Each structure stands twice: as C-alpha cells, then as structure tokens.
mmCIF file of C-alpha atoms in Angstrom:
data_model
loop_
_atom_site.group_PDB
_atom_site.id
_atom_site.type_symbol
_atom_site.label_atom_id
_atom_site.label_comp_id
_atom_site.label_asym_id
_atom_site.label_seq_id
_atom_site.Cartn_x
_atom_site.Cartn_y
_atom_site.Cartn_z
ATOM 1 C CA MET M 1 -19.388 21.513 6.998
ATOM 2 C CA ALA M 2 -16.882 23.175 4.704
ATOM 3 C CA LEU M 3 -16.092 24.986 1.473
ATOM 4 C CA ILE M 4 -13.603 22.759 -0.344
ATOM 5 C CA LEU M 5 -11.859 23.085 -3.699
ATOM 6 C CA SER M 6 -11.089 19.699 -5.279
ATOM 7 C CA ILE M 7 -8.474 19.077 -7.982
ATOM 8 C CA GLU M 8 -8.007 15.957 -10.122
ATOM 9 C CA THR M 9 -5.243 15.877 -12.745
ATOM 10 C CA GLY M 10 -4.022 12.274 -12.690
ATOM 11 C CA THR M 11 -5.385 11.355 -16.133
ATOM 12 C CA GLU M 12 -5.829 13.139 -19.474
ATOM 13 C CA ILE M 13 -8.702 15.091 -17.887
ATOM 14 C CA CYS M 14 -7.950 18.233 -15.870
ATOM 15 C CA SER M 15 -10.788 18.847 -13.442
ATOM 16 C CA VAL M 16 -11.679 21.287 -10.649
ATOM 17 C CA ALA M 17 -14.765 21.202 -8.425
ATOM 18 C CA LEU M 18 -15.990 23.610 -5.762
ATOM 19 C CA ALA M 19 -18.212 22.143 -3.069
ATOM 20 C CA LYS M 20 -20.035 23.500 -0.059
ATOM 21 C CA ASP M 21 -20.985 21.171 2.773
ATOM 22 C CA GLY M 22 -20.347 18.138 0.581
ATOM 23 C CA GLU M 23 -22.494 19.363 -2.323
ATOM 24 C CA MET M 24 -20.806 20.363 -5.574
ATOM 25 C CA ILE M 25 -21.662 23.883 -6.674
ATOM 26 C CA SER M 26 -19.259 24.342 -9.621
ATOM 27 C CA LEU M 27 -17.242 22.145 -11.953
ATOM 28 C CA ARG M 28 -14.722 22.840 -14.693
ATOM 29 C CA GLU M 29 -12.920 20.160 -16.644
ATOM 30 C CA SER M 30 -11.223 19.522 -19.951
ATOM 31 C CA GLY M 31 -12.652 17.107 -22.466
ATOM 32 C CA GLY M 32 -9.614 14.832 -22.358
ATOM 33 C CA GLU M 33 -8.569 15.806 -25.869
ATOM 34 C CA GLY M 34 -5.008 16.536 -24.749
ATOM 35 C CA ARG M 35 -2.811 17.233 -21.771
ATOM 36 C CA ALA M 36 -2.620 20.950 -21.066
ATOM 37 C CA HIS M 37 -3.045 20.722 -17.317
ATOM 38 C CA ALA M 38 -0.389 23.295 -16.514
ATOM 39 C CA ASN M 39 -2.268 25.865 -18.614
ATOM 40 C CA ASN M 40 -5.814 24.882 -17.670
ATOM 41 C CA LEU M 41 -5.653 24.265 -13.935
ATOM 42 C CA GLY M 42 -5.169 27.833 -12.759
ATOM 43 C CA VAL M 43 -7.832 29.058 -15.179
ATOM 44 C CA TYR M 44 -10.364 26.504 -13.927
ATOM 45 C CA ILE M 45 -9.677 27.372 -10.279
ATOM 46 C CA ASP M 46 -10.180 31.060 -11.001
ATOM 47 C CA GLU M 47 -13.394 30.376 -12.936
ATOM 48 C CA VAL M 48 -15.121 28.290 -10.250
ATOM 49 C CA LEU M 49 -14.280 30.857 -7.594
ATOM 50 C CA ARG M 50 -15.381 33.860 -9.681
ATOM 51 C CA GLU M 51 -18.573 32.057 -10.695
ATOM 52 C CA ASN M 52 -19.530 31.943 -7.017
ATOM 53 C CA ASP M 53 -18.205 35.410 -6.119
ATOM 54 C CA MET M 54 -15.597 33.904 -3.827
ATOM 55 C CA ASP M 55 -11.953 34.473 -3.125
ATOM 56 C CA ALA M 56 -9.476 31.691 -2.474
ATOM 57 C CA ASP M 57 -9.012 32.763 1.135
ATOM 58 C CA GLU M 58 -12.663 31.872 1.801
ATOM 59 C CA LEU M 59 -11.913 28.187 1.241
ATOM 60 C CA ASP M 60 -11.687 25.864 4.238
ATOM 61 C CA ALA M 61 -9.465 23.288 2.516
ATOM 62 C CA VAL M 62 -8.110 22.063 -0.800
ATOM 63 C CA ALA M 63 -8.462 18.405 -1.798
ATOM 64 C CA VAL M 64 -6.394 16.720 -4.484
ATOM 65 C CA GLY M 65 -6.534 13.380 -6.247
ATOM 66 C CA GLY M 66 -3.410 11.734 -4.891
ATOM 67 C CA GLY M 67 -2.929 8.997 -7.452
ATOM 68 C CA PRO M 68 -2.096 6.641 -8.861
ATOM 69 C CA GLY M 69 -2.012 8.144 -12.323
ATOM 70 C CA SER M 70 0.086 10.156 -14.723
ATOM 71 C CA TYR M 71 3.367 11.253 -13.128
ATOM 72 C CA THR M 72 3.309 14.696 -14.741
ATOM 73 C CA GLY M 73 -0.410 15.208 -14.164
ATOM 74 C CA LEU M 74 -0.169 14.307 -10.491
ATOM 75 C CA ARG M 75 2.811 16.627 -10.018
ATOM 76 C CA ILE M 76 0.880 19.546 -11.483
ATOM 77 C CA GLY M 77 -2.230 18.971 -9.385
ATOM 78 C CA VAL M 78 -0.438 18.298 -6.113
ATOM 79 C CA SER M 79 2.006 21.179 -6.551
ATOM 80 C CA THR M 80 -0.876 23.584 -7.163
ATOM 81 C CA ALA M 81 -2.867 22.294 -4.189
ATOM 82 C CA LYS M 82 0.150 22.455 -1.884
ATOM 83 C CA GLY M 83 0.978 25.976 -3.039
ATOM 84 C CA MET M 84 -2.548 27.180 -2.303
ATOM 85 C CA CYS M 85 -2.654 25.541 1.127
ATOM 86 C CA TYR M 86 0.749 26.879 2.090
ATOM 87 C CA ALA M 87 0.002 30.417 0.929
ATOM 88 C CA LEU M 88 -3.465 30.575 2.485
ATOM 89 C CA GLY M 89 -2.745 28.597 5.652
ATOM 90 C CA MET M 90 -5.425 25.982 5.056
ATOM 91 C CA PRO M 91 -5.359 22.160 5.307
ATOM 92 C CA LEU M 92 -4.631 19.789 2.433
ATOM 93 C CA ILE M 93 -6.723 16.673 1.850
ATOM 94 C CA ALA M 94 -5.448 13.806 -0.299
ATOM 95 C CA VAL M 95 -8.010 11.461 -1.862
ATOM 96 C CA ASP M 96 -7.279 8.066 -3.428
ATOM 97 C CA SER M 97 -7.902 8.662 -7.151
ATOM 98 C CA LEU M 98 -9.193 5.122 -7.694
ATOM 99 C CA LYS M 99 -11.655 5.419 -4.816
ATOM 100 C CA ALA M 100 -12.794 8.768 -6.204
ATOM 101 C CA LEU M 101 -13.372 7.110 -9.580
ATOM 102 C CA ALA M 102 -15.361 4.335 -7.894
ATOM 103 C CA ASN M 103 -17.345 7.010 -6.067
ATOM 104 C CA ILE M 104 -18.407 8.502 -9.403
ATOM 105 C CA ALA M 105 -19.495 5.072 -10.639
ATOM 106 C CA MET M 106 -21.737 4.610 -7.597
ATOM 107 C CA GLU M 107 -23.174 8.117 -7.892
ATOM 108 C CA GLU M 108 -24.045 7.377 -11.514
ATOM 109 C CA TYR M 109 -25.532 4.017 -10.539
ATOM 110 C CA GLU M 110 -27.755 5.772 -8.009
ATOM 111 C CA ALA M 111 -28.748 8.274 -10.713
ATOM 112 C CA GLY M 112 -29.722 5.430 -13.052
ATOM 113 C CA ILE M 113 -26.881 6.113 -15.496
ATOM 114 C CA VAL M 114 -24.690 3.075 -14.735
ATOM 115 C CA ASP M 115 -26.244 -0.381 -14.710
ATOM 116 C CA ILE M 116 -25.307 -2.865 -11.973
ATOM 117 C CA GLU M 117 -27.388 -6.019 -11.939
ATOM 118 C CA HIS M 118 -26.418 -7.258 -8.456
ATOM 119 C CA PRO M 119 -25.329 -4.236 -6.400
ATOM 120 C CA GLN M 120 -25.163 -6.155 -3.126
ATOM 121 C CA THR M 121 -22.386 -8.430 -4.371
ATOM 122 C CA ALA M 122 -20.892 -6.570 -7.325
ATOM 123 C CA VAL M 123 -17.195 -5.705 -7.394
ATOM 124 C CA LEU M 124 -16.013 -2.347 -8.746
ATOM 125 C CA ALA M 125 -12.807 -2.265 -10.805
ATOM 126 C CA PRO M 126 -11.756 1.337 -11.502
ATOM 127 C CA MET M 127 -8.827 1.394 -13.922
ATOM 128 C CA ILE M 128 -6.390 4.177 -14.719
ATOM 129 C CA ASP M 129 -4.320 3.716 -17.853
ATOM 130 C CA ALA M 130 -0.628 2.906 -17.408
ATOM 131 C CA ARG M 131 1.845 1.602 -19.991
ATOM 132 C CA ARG M 132 1.093 -1.002 -22.663
ATOM 133 C CA MET M 133 -1.405 -3.566 -21.311
ATOM 134 C CA GLU M 134 -0.995 -2.319 -17.757
ATOM 135 C CA VAL M 135 -3.494 -0.456 -15.581
ATOM 136 C CA TYR M 136 -3.523 0.929 -12.084
ATOM 137 C CA THR M 137 -6.445 -0.606 -10.255
ATOM 138 C CA ARG M 138 -7.940 -1.465 -6.898
ATOM 139 C CA LEU M 139 -11.116 -3.423 -6.280
ATOM 140 C CA PHE M 140 -13.958 -2.094 -4.136
ATOM 141 C CA ASP M 141 -17.372 -3.284 -3.077
ATOM 142 C CA THR M 142 -20.332 -1.014 -3.784
ATOM 143 C CA ALA M 143 -19.988 0.622 -0.351
ATOM 144 C CA LEU M 144 -16.480 1.697 -1.482
ATOM 145 C CA ASN M 145 -14.739 -0.630 0.937
ATOM 146 C CA PRO M 146 -11.408 -1.756 -0.594
ATOM 147 C CA LEU M 147 -11.114 -5.451 -1.410
ATOM 148 C CA GLY M 148 -7.344 -5.438 -1.871
ATOM 149 C CA GLU M 149 -4.346 -3.237 -2.408
ATOM 150 C CA THR M 150 -3.699 -0.818 -5.262
ATOM 151 C CA SER M 151 -1.639 -2.495 -7.961
ATOM 152 C CA ALA M 152 -0.123 -2.043 -11.392
ATOM 153 C CA HIS M 153 -1.886 -4.916 -13.131
ATOM 154 C CA ILE M 154 -0.969 -6.354 -16.522
ATOM 155 C CA LEU M 155 -4.222 -7.408 -18.158
ATOM 156 C CA THR M 156 -4.637 -10.928 -19.528
ATOM 157 C CA PRO M 157 -7.651 -13.167 -20.242
ATOM 158 C CA GLU M 158 -7.075 -14.645 -16.758
ATOM 159 C CA SER M 159 -7.333 -11.299 -14.969
ATOM 160 C CA PHE M 160 -9.819 -11.311 -12.061
ATOM 161 C CA ALA M 161 -10.530 -15.019 -12.580
ATOM 162 C CA ASP M 162 -11.145 -15.423 -8.844
ATOM 163 C CA ILE M 163 -13.842 -12.742 -8.940
ATOM 164 C CA PHE M 164 -15.682 -14.457 -11.779
ATOM 165 C CA ALA M 165 -15.218 -17.903 -10.229
ATOM 166 C CA ALA M 166 -16.904 -16.683 -7.061
ATOM 167 C CA GLY M 167 -19.887 -15.547 -9.132
ATOM 168 C CA HIS M 168 -19.402 -11.821 -8.631
ATOM 169 C CA GLU M 169 -20.421 -9.217 -11.165
ATOM 170 C CA LEU M 170 -17.354 -7.143 -12.106
ATOM 171 C CA LEU M 171 -17.954 -3.541 -13.166
ATOM 172 C CA VAL M 172 -14.972 -2.151 -15.093
ATOM 173 C CA PHE M 173 -14.557 1.572 -15.839
ATOM 174 C CA GLY M 174 -12.042 4.375 -16.142
ATOM 175 C CA ASN M 175 -9.662 5.269 -18.966
ATOM 176 C CA GLY M 176 -7.868 1.931 -18.607
ATOM 177 C CA ALA M 177 -11.034 -0.106 -19.162
ATOM 178 C CA ARG M 178 -10.747 -0.062 -22.951
ATOM 179 C CA LYS M 179 -7.643 -2.251 -22.703
ATOM 180 C CA CYS M 180 -9.617 -5.213 -21.390
ATOM 181 C CA ALA M 181 -12.813 -4.901 -23.428
ATOM 182 C CA ASP M 182 -11.831 -7.894 -25.579
ATOM 183 C CA LEU M 183 -10.034 -9.776 -22.804
ATOM 184 C CA LEU M 184 -12.873 -9.929 -20.288
ATOM 185 C CA PRO M 185 -16.162 -10.528 -22.115
ATOM 186 C CA GLN M 186 -17.802 -11.652 -18.866
ATOM 187 C CA ALA M 187 -17.264 -8.249 -17.227
ATOM 188 C CA ARG M 188 -19.720 -5.359 -17.263
ATOM 189 C CA PHE M 189 -18.300 -2.079 -18.608
ATOM 190 C CA ALA M 190 -19.380 1.486 -17.860
ATOM 191 C CA ARG M 191 -18.411 4.887 -19.276
ATOM 192 C CA VAL M 192 -17.080 6.521 -16.129
ATOM 193 C CA THR M 193 -14.134 8.914 -16.247
ATOM 194 C CA SER M 194 -11.950 10.565 -13.629
ATOM 195 C CA SER M 195 -13.251 13.895 -12.359
ATOM 196 C CA ALA M 196 -12.850 16.188 -9.376
ATOM 197 C CA ARG M 197 -16.527 15.590 -8.649
ATOM 198 C CA GLY M 198 -15.559 12.150 -7.383
ATOM 199 C CA LEU M 199 -13.522 13.783 -4.619
ATOM 200 C CA VAL M 200 -16.338 15.938 -3.239
ATOM 201 C CA THR M 201 -18.044 13.666 -0.691
ATOM 202 C CA LEU M 202 -14.799 11.889 0.181
ATOM 203 C CA ALA M 203 -13.073 15.219 0.845
ATOM 204 C CA GLU M 204 -15.968 16.418 3.003
ATOM 205 C CA ALA M 205 -15.768 13.237 5.096
ATOM 206 C CA ALA M 206 -12.006 13.647 5.473
ATOM 207 C CA PHE M 207 -12.425 17.294 6.506
ATOM 208 C CA ASN M 208 -14.975 16.419 9.160
ATOM 209 C CA ALA M 209 -12.677 13.679 10.471
ATOM 210 C CA GLY M 210 -9.659 16.000 10.491
ATOM 211 C CA ASP M 211 -7.902 13.670 8.071
ATOM 212 C CA PHE M 212 -5.317 16.001 6.551
ATOM 213 C CA VAL M 213 -1.861 15.432 5.100
ATOM 214 C CA ASP M 214 1.324 17.358 5.787
ATOM 215 C CA THR M 215 1.392 20.158 3.230
ATOM 216 C CA ALA M 216 5.171 20.434 3.246
ATOM 217 C CA TYR M 217 6.013 16.755 2.852
ATOM 218 C CA TYR M 218 3.063 15.187 1.058
ATOM 219 C CA GLU M 219 3.830 13.436 -2.240
ATOM 220 C CA PRO M 220 1.296 11.805 -4.588
ATOM 221 C CA TYR M 221 1.103 8.029 -4.852
ATOM 222 C CA TYR M 222 2.878 7.355 -8.124
ATOM 223 C CA LEU M 223 2.840 3.579 -7.477
ATOM 224 C CA LYS M 224 5.734 3.161 -9.915
ATOM 225 C CA ASP M 225 8.889 5.162 -10.425
ATOM 226 C CA PHE M 226 8.886 7.730 -13.216
ATOM 227 C CA VAL M 227 10.486 6.312 -16.354
ATOM 228 C CA ALA M 228 12.106 8.747 -18.777
ATOM 229 C CA THR M 229 11.984 8.021 -22.494
ATOM 230 C CA ARG M 230 14.355 9.097 -25.261
ATOM 231 C CA SER M 231 12.170 8.042 -28.158
ATOM 232 C CA LYS M 232 9.519 5.538 -29.063
ATOM 233 C CA ARG M 233 12.308 3.096 -29.973
ATOM 234 C CA ASP M 234 14.266 3.537 -26.770
ATOM 235 C CA VAL M 235 12.161 3.048 -23.676
ATOM 236 C CA LEU M 236 13.878 2.647 -20.319
ATOM 237 C CA GLY M 237 12.267 0.112 -18.005
ATOM 238 C CA LEU M 238 9.630 -2.566 -18.396
ATOM 239 C CA PRO M 239 6.467 -3.000 -16.343
ATOM 240 C CA ASN M 240 6.542 -5.763 -13.761
ATOM 241 C CA ALA M 241 3.560 -8.025 -13.380
ATOM 242 C CA LYS M 242 1.758 -8.054 -10.080
#
C-alpha cells in the first residue's frame, strides 16, 4: 500500500500520474501535439501534488516508464525520477513501457472501450514508433504475460504471420500502430496511447514485491543506440531487421 508518482515520457506524450494504494488519484498529460517534455514534466509533477495537498517527501516511491521509446524522452523522464528519488531518499521503480501500454489496453477493454472478440486467446501487440517502418514491440497475452522478447521490428505484410496462422486475434495499438494499418488488414486496431496511468497498478505490484532498481546506476531500455542526425539528407545508421 503506497503513494507512488508515475512518469511516462517515452513517446510524444508527457504524462504524470499520482496513485494511492494502486488507485490513480490525479493525472496530467500533454496532448501529444509536440515534444516539450523538459518544460512540462516538472509542472505536471507540481500540479498533481498540489492538487492533493501533498509534498514530494510524502511519496513512498517514484515509478518511471523505462522504455523502449524516444531516446530524449526517456532521458528526461528517468533523469527526473532518479533526481527525485536520490534527493528524497525513496525507491525507484522501473516499468516496461510496452507492458504499461498493454495494461492500458486491458483496462479499456474491461471498461468496454476497446473491443476484443476472443479475450481468452487474443494477442496484444503494443507498438511504439521508431524510425521509418520500424516499431518497438513485444507481444503479450491478455493476462499481460509476455509471449516473446522486446524487439525493433520492421513492419511488412508478413509481420506476425505465425500469430494469424495459429488463428489468434491480434490487437494492435500505440503510436506505432498507424504504420501497419494498411499492411495488416486481418489485425484488430485500437486507439490506445502511452500514459503514466498504465504504470499505476504495475508500480504498486512492484512496490509490494520490493522490486526496485538501483537509483544511481539505472538506465532506461533504449533497445537501440542513439543515432545522431545532421540533416534530413544525412542520416547516420540504418535500422536492422529483427
């Protein structure tokens, strides 16, 4: 039972949630219209705390979406979370950003917002946008058990052919889903976006299990090395197919 601040900044959305005993009590997030995470994050943290008449030192832990996702976005979120934990002497929880996204999809299914025809056998495919036709993804069943490793996947019409061949319903969502809308007509698509609210129950479970990361040495899961660019005509590095 804990008071946990959750931060998710791995996509174009900057999001902060405050939860007590695994129930969200406040949420602030950008609309995804642009990346201003460095400016917004501190403001959002201050707002959710002030809204509940709380100070940061009343928190029991800080949870952060640990990737994969945007290199810069992850750096901002993790640096802020680590700074708070170090200054206040509280534990840091790292949550798989793809699992958190899948968690939102299941919460919205249970609320009747997302449609899954065969929930017992459906496969969840959260996707976070990467470069070109590439997405970061990991498959889960509807109990959020992973069905494989996290990968940087280049989308083609043959993507997830084994899932379809086995007769499974594939639910695709996240900001990378739009890339495969025309490639995978047999998939089911849902409007589910990354948010700190997806971390809430996962962070509470981690807190109760004492599953913390080392504040000093923790680094987000970038999955791929950061690639600097000089201009749109001069891009260093090419994505490798998985």
